[in-house]
Amino acid sequence: MIRWVVWFLVSSGAAVACETAGQRMSSETQNAPKVHVAVDEIRLAQPFSILLTVCDDVAVSEVRVDAIMPAHQHGLNYAPKITALGDRVFRADNMLFHMPGLWELRVDTNFGGRSISYTSDVVLK
């Protein structure tokens, strides 16, 4: 089980939410807009949701979420459902890590025709 302690304030706007919104995701793209991921708790083989916040003032036209286990070369068994909550905040529901170990959370975004990928490692025990 992994726990990221996060108090996420969706109603306060993306700029304020980024100050308290969990872990910043990594991107290999230079000058990529900042994206933070927040989750309360991940339990083995139990559905969970994540919140994604785009911290920079950019128009987001698409968000896709996936996860893989690099050591096993497989991903999720179910496709997450993405919901735009406003103020560049998105929720991905129906996430489920069915095995313990290292998972790589992947988020692909489209900012006005520019596609940028982000990653964040999650170790589930």
PDB file of C-alpha atoms in Angstrom:
ATOM      1  CA  MET A   1       0.000   0.000   0.000  1.00  0.00           C
ATOM      2  CA  ILE A   2       1.208   3.507  -0.777  1.00  0.00           C
ATOM      3  CA  ARG A   3      -0.119   6.729   0.676  1.00  0.00           C
ATOM      4  CA  TRP A   4       0.451  10.199  -0.680  1.00  0.00           C
ATOM      5  CA  VAL A   5      -0.901  12.643   1.844  1.00  0.00           C
ATOM      6  CA  VAL A   6      -2.559  15.380  -0.120  1.00  0.00           C
ATOM      7  CA  TRP A   7      -5.191  17.973   0.575  1.00  0.00           C
ATOM      8  CA  PHE A   8      -6.379  19.014  -2.843  1.00  0.00           C
ATOM      9  CA  LEU A   9      -8.370  22.229  -3.181  1.00  0.00           C
ATOM     10  CA  VAL A  10     -10.083  22.065  -6.563  1.00  0.00           C
ATOM     11  CA  SER A  11     -12.267  25.075  -5.865  1.00  0.00           C
ATOM     12  CA  SER A  12      -9.317  27.351  -5.158  1.00  0.00           C
ATOM     13  CA  GLY A  13      -7.998  27.298  -8.724  1.00  0.00           C
ATOM     14  CA  ALA A  14      -5.055  25.581 -10.403  1.00  0.00           C
ATOM     15  CA  ALA A  15      -2.361  28.053  -9.352  1.00  0.00           C
ATOM     16  CA  VAL A  16      -3.136  27.705  -5.645  1.00  0.00           C
ATOM     17  CA  ALA A  17      -3.867  23.970  -5.933  1.00  0.00           C
ATOM     18  CA  CYS A  18      -0.394  23.318  -7.365  1.00  0.00           C
ATOM     19  CA  GLU A  19       1.184  24.572  -4.168  1.00  0.00           C
ATOM     20  CA  THR A  20      -0.501  21.743  -2.249  1.00  0.00           C
ATOM     21  CA  ALA A  21      -1.441  19.251  -4.950  1.00  0.00           C
ATOM     22  CA  GLY A  22       0.890  16.338  -4.475  1.00  0.00           C
ATOM     23  CA  GLN A  23       3.806  15.273  -6.584  1.00  0.00           C
ATOM     24  CA  ARG A  24       5.113  17.068  -9.639  1.00  0.00           C
ATOM     25  CA  MET A  25       5.293  14.764 -12.647  1.00  0.00           C
ATOM     26  CA  SER A  26       8.441  14.524 -14.776  1.00  0.00           C
ATOM     27  CA  SER A  27       8.668  15.377 -18.459  1.00  0.00           C
ATOM     28  CA  GLU A  28      11.589  15.128 -20.860  1.00  0.00           C
ATOM     29  CA  THR A  29      10.201  18.090 -22.821  1.00  0.00           C
ATOM     30  CA  GLN A  30      12.023  21.340 -22.094  1.00  0.00           C
ATOM     31  CA  ASN A  31       9.841  24.105 -20.651  1.00  0.00           C
ATOM     32  CA  ALA A  32       6.870  21.758 -20.364  1.00  0.00           C
ATOM     33  CA  PRO A  33       3.948  23.125 -18.356  1.00  0.00           C
ATOM     34  CA  LYS A  34       4.026  21.824 -14.783  1.00  0.00           C
ATOM     35  CA  VAL A  35       1.662  18.947 -14.015  1.00  0.00           C
ATOM     36  CA  HIS A  36       1.033  17.634 -10.502  1.00  0.00           C
ATOM     37  CA  VAL A  37      -0.610  14.334  -9.566  1.00  0.00           C
ATOM     38  CA  ALA A  38      -2.502  13.722  -6.320  1.00  0.00           C
ATOM     39  CA  VAL A  39      -3.996  10.570  -4.851  1.00  0.00           C
ATOM     40  CA  ASP A  40      -5.082   9.717  -1.317  1.00  0.00           C
ATOM     41  CA  GLU A  41      -4.319   6.003  -1.193  1.00  0.00           C
ATOM     42  CA  ILE A  42      -3.594   3.146  -3.571  1.00  0.00           C
ATOM     43  CA  ARG A  43      -4.497  -0.362  -2.469  1.00  0.00           C
ATOM     44  CA  LEU A  44      -3.592  -3.494  -4.352  1.00  0.00           C
ATOM     45  CA  ALA A  45      -6.356  -4.605  -6.752  1.00  0.00           C
ATOM     46  CA  GLN A  46      -8.726  -1.822  -5.603  1.00  0.00           C
ATOM     47  CA  PRO A  47     -10.001   0.946  -7.894  1.00  0.00           C
ATOM     48  CA  PHE A  48      -8.732   4.440  -7.152  1.00  0.00           C
ATOM     49  CA  SER A  49      -8.783   7.898  -8.691  1.00  0.00           C
ATOM     50  CA  ILE A  50      -6.085  10.474  -9.283  1.00  0.00           C
ATOM     51  CA  LEU A  51      -6.290  14.230  -9.687  1.00  0.00           C
ATOM     52  CA  LEU A  52      -4.104  15.967 -12.246  1.00  0.00           C
ATOM     53  CA  THR A  53      -3.487  19.691 -12.144  1.00  0.00           C
ATOM     54  CA  VAL A  54      -1.893  21.635 -14.988  1.00  0.00           C
ATOM     55  CA  CYS A  55      -0.201  24.439 -13.079  1.00  0.00           C
ATOM     56  CA  ASP A  56       0.680  26.801 -15.912  1.00  0.00           C
ATOM     57  CA  ASP A  57      -1.858  29.013 -17.632  1.00  0.00           C
ATOM     58  CA  VAL A  58      -2.192  27.006 -20.856  1.00  0.00           C
ATOM     59  CA  ALA A  59      -5.188  25.676 -22.748  1.00  0.00           C
ATOM     60  CA  VAL A  60      -5.472  21.895 -22.353  1.00  0.00           C
ATOM     61  CA  SER A  61      -7.272  20.183 -25.220  1.00  0.00           C
ATOM     62  CA  GLU A  62      -6.715  16.538 -24.237  1.00  0.00           C
ATOM     63  CA  VAL A  63      -5.474  14.404 -21.325  1.00  0.00           C
ATOM     64  CA  ARG A  64      -4.780  10.659 -21.476  1.00  0.00           C
ATOM     65  CA  VAL A  65      -3.726   8.517 -18.511  1.00  0.00           C
ATOM     66  CA  ASP A  66      -2.132   5.067 -18.458  1.00  0.00           C
ATOM     67  CA  ALA A  67       0.279   3.076 -16.295  1.00  0.00           C
ATOM     68  CA  ILE A  68       2.715   0.263 -16.979  1.00  0.00           C
ATOM     69  CA  MET A  69       4.874  -2.138 -14.997  1.00  0.00           C
ATOM     70  CA  PRO A  70       8.245  -1.792 -16.729  1.00  0.00           C
ATOM     71  CA  ALA A  71       9.614  -5.047 -15.254  1.00  0.00           C
ATOM     72  CA  HIS A  72       6.669  -7.052 -16.589  1.00  0.00           C
ATOM     73  CA  GLN A  73       6.030  -5.119 -19.823  1.00  0.00           C
ATOM     74  CA  HIS A  74       2.292  -4.795 -19.227  1.00  0.00           C
ATOM     75  CA  GLY A  75      -0.116  -2.060 -18.313  1.00  0.00           C
ATOM     76  CA  LEU A  76      -3.516  -1.544 -16.782  1.00  0.00           C
ATOM     77  CA  ASN A  77      -6.321  -4.043 -17.310  1.00  0.00           C
ATOM     78  CA  TYR A  78      -8.912  -1.255 -17.453  1.00  0.00           C
ATOM     79  CA  ALA A  79      -8.963   2.071 -19.261  1.00  0.00           C
ATOM     80  CA  PRO A  80      -9.250   5.075 -16.923  1.00  0.00           C
ATOM     81  CA  LYS A  81     -12.106   7.518 -17.432  1.00  0.00           C
ATOM     82  CA  ILE A  82     -10.929  11.148 -17.583  1.00  0.00           C
ATOM     83  CA  THR A  83     -13.178  13.972 -16.384  1.00  0.00           C
ATOM     84  CA  ALA A  84     -12.338  17.670 -16.739  1.00  0.00           C
ATOM     85  CA  LEU A  85     -13.196  19.427 -13.461  1.00  0.00           C
ATOM     86  CA  GLY A  86     -12.366  22.956 -14.631  1.00  0.00           C
ATOM     87  CA  ASP A  87      -9.435  25.287 -13.943  1.00  0.00           C
ATOM     88  CA  ARG A  88      -7.051  22.826 -15.669  1.00  0.00           C
ATOM     89  CA  VAL A  89      -7.869  20.083 -13.127  1.00  0.00           C
ATOM     90  CA  PHE A  90      -8.699  16.546 -14.311  1.00  0.00           C
ATOM     91  CA  ARG A  91      -9.768  13.384 -12.509  1.00  0.00           C
ATOM     92  CA  ALA A  92      -8.875   9.900 -13.775  1.00  0.00           C
ATOM     93  CA  ASP A  93     -11.239   7.261 -12.370  1.00  0.00           C
ATOM     94  CA  ASN A  94     -11.133   3.472 -12.723  1.00  0.00           C
ATOM     95  CA  MET A  95      -7.399   3.197 -12.042  1.00  0.00           C
ATOM     96  CA  LEU A  96      -6.420  -0.215 -10.677  1.00  0.00           C
ATOM     97  CA  PHE A  97      -2.963  -1.625  -9.984  1.00  0.00           C
ATOM     98  CA  HIS A  98      -3.499  -5.397  -9.957  1.00  0.00           C
ATOM     99  CA  MET A  99       0.076  -6.376  -8.966  1.00  0.00           C
ATOM    100  CA  PRO A 100       2.571  -5.134  -6.362  1.00  0.00           C
ATOM    101  CA  GLY A 101       5.809  -3.589  -7.597  1.00  0.00           C
ATOM    102  CA  LEU A 102       6.977  -0.581  -9.575  1.00  0.00           C
ATOM    103  CA  TRP A 103       4.342   1.108 -11.721  1.00  0.00           C
ATOM    104  CA  GLU A 104       5.035   4.031 -14.031  1.00  0.00           C
ATOM    105  CA  LEU A 105       2.101   6.425 -14.225  1.00  0.00           C
ATOM    106  CA  ARG A 106       1.961   8.067 -17.658  1.00  0.00           C
ATOM    107  CA  VAL A 107       0.035  11.185 -18.586  1.00  0.00           C
ATOM    108  CA  ASP A 108      -0.116  12.505 -22.133  1.00  0.00           C
ATOM    109  CA  THR A 109      -1.432  16.007 -22.673  1.00  0.00           C
ATOM    110  CA  ASN A 110      -2.197  18.158 -25.660  1.00  0.00           C
ATOM    111  CA  PHE A 111      -1.628  21.878 -25.234  1.00  0.00           C
ATOM    112  CA  GLY A 112      -2.864  23.648 -28.351  1.00  0.00           C
ATOM    113  CA  GLY A 113      -1.535  21.027 -30.758  1.00  0.00           C
ATOM    114  CA  ARG A 114       1.639  20.351 -28.747  1.00  0.00           C
ATOM    115  CA  SER A 115       1.735  16.850 -27.252  1.00  0.00           C
ATOM    116  CA  ILE A 116       3.728  16.424 -24.021  1.00  0.00           C
ATOM    117  CA  SER A 117       4.226  13.267 -21.943  1.00  0.00           C
ATOM    118  CA  TYR A 118       4.738  13.079 -18.183  1.00  0.00           C
ATOM    119  CA  THR A 119       5.670  10.210 -15.859  1.00  0.00           C
ATOM    120  CA  SER A 120       5.689   9.456 -12.154  1.00  0.00           C
ATOM    121  CA  ASP A 121       6.863   6.257 -10.438  1.00  0.00           C
ATOM    122  CA  VAL A 122       4.654   4.509  -7.915  1.00  0.00           C
ATOM    123  CA  VAL A 123       5.841   1.557  -5.824  1.00  0.00           C
ATOM    124  CA  LEU A 124       2.990  -0.603  -4.572  1.00  0.00           C
ATOM    125  CA  LYS A 125       3.745  -3.110  -1.807  1.00  0.00           C
TER     126      LYS A 125
END
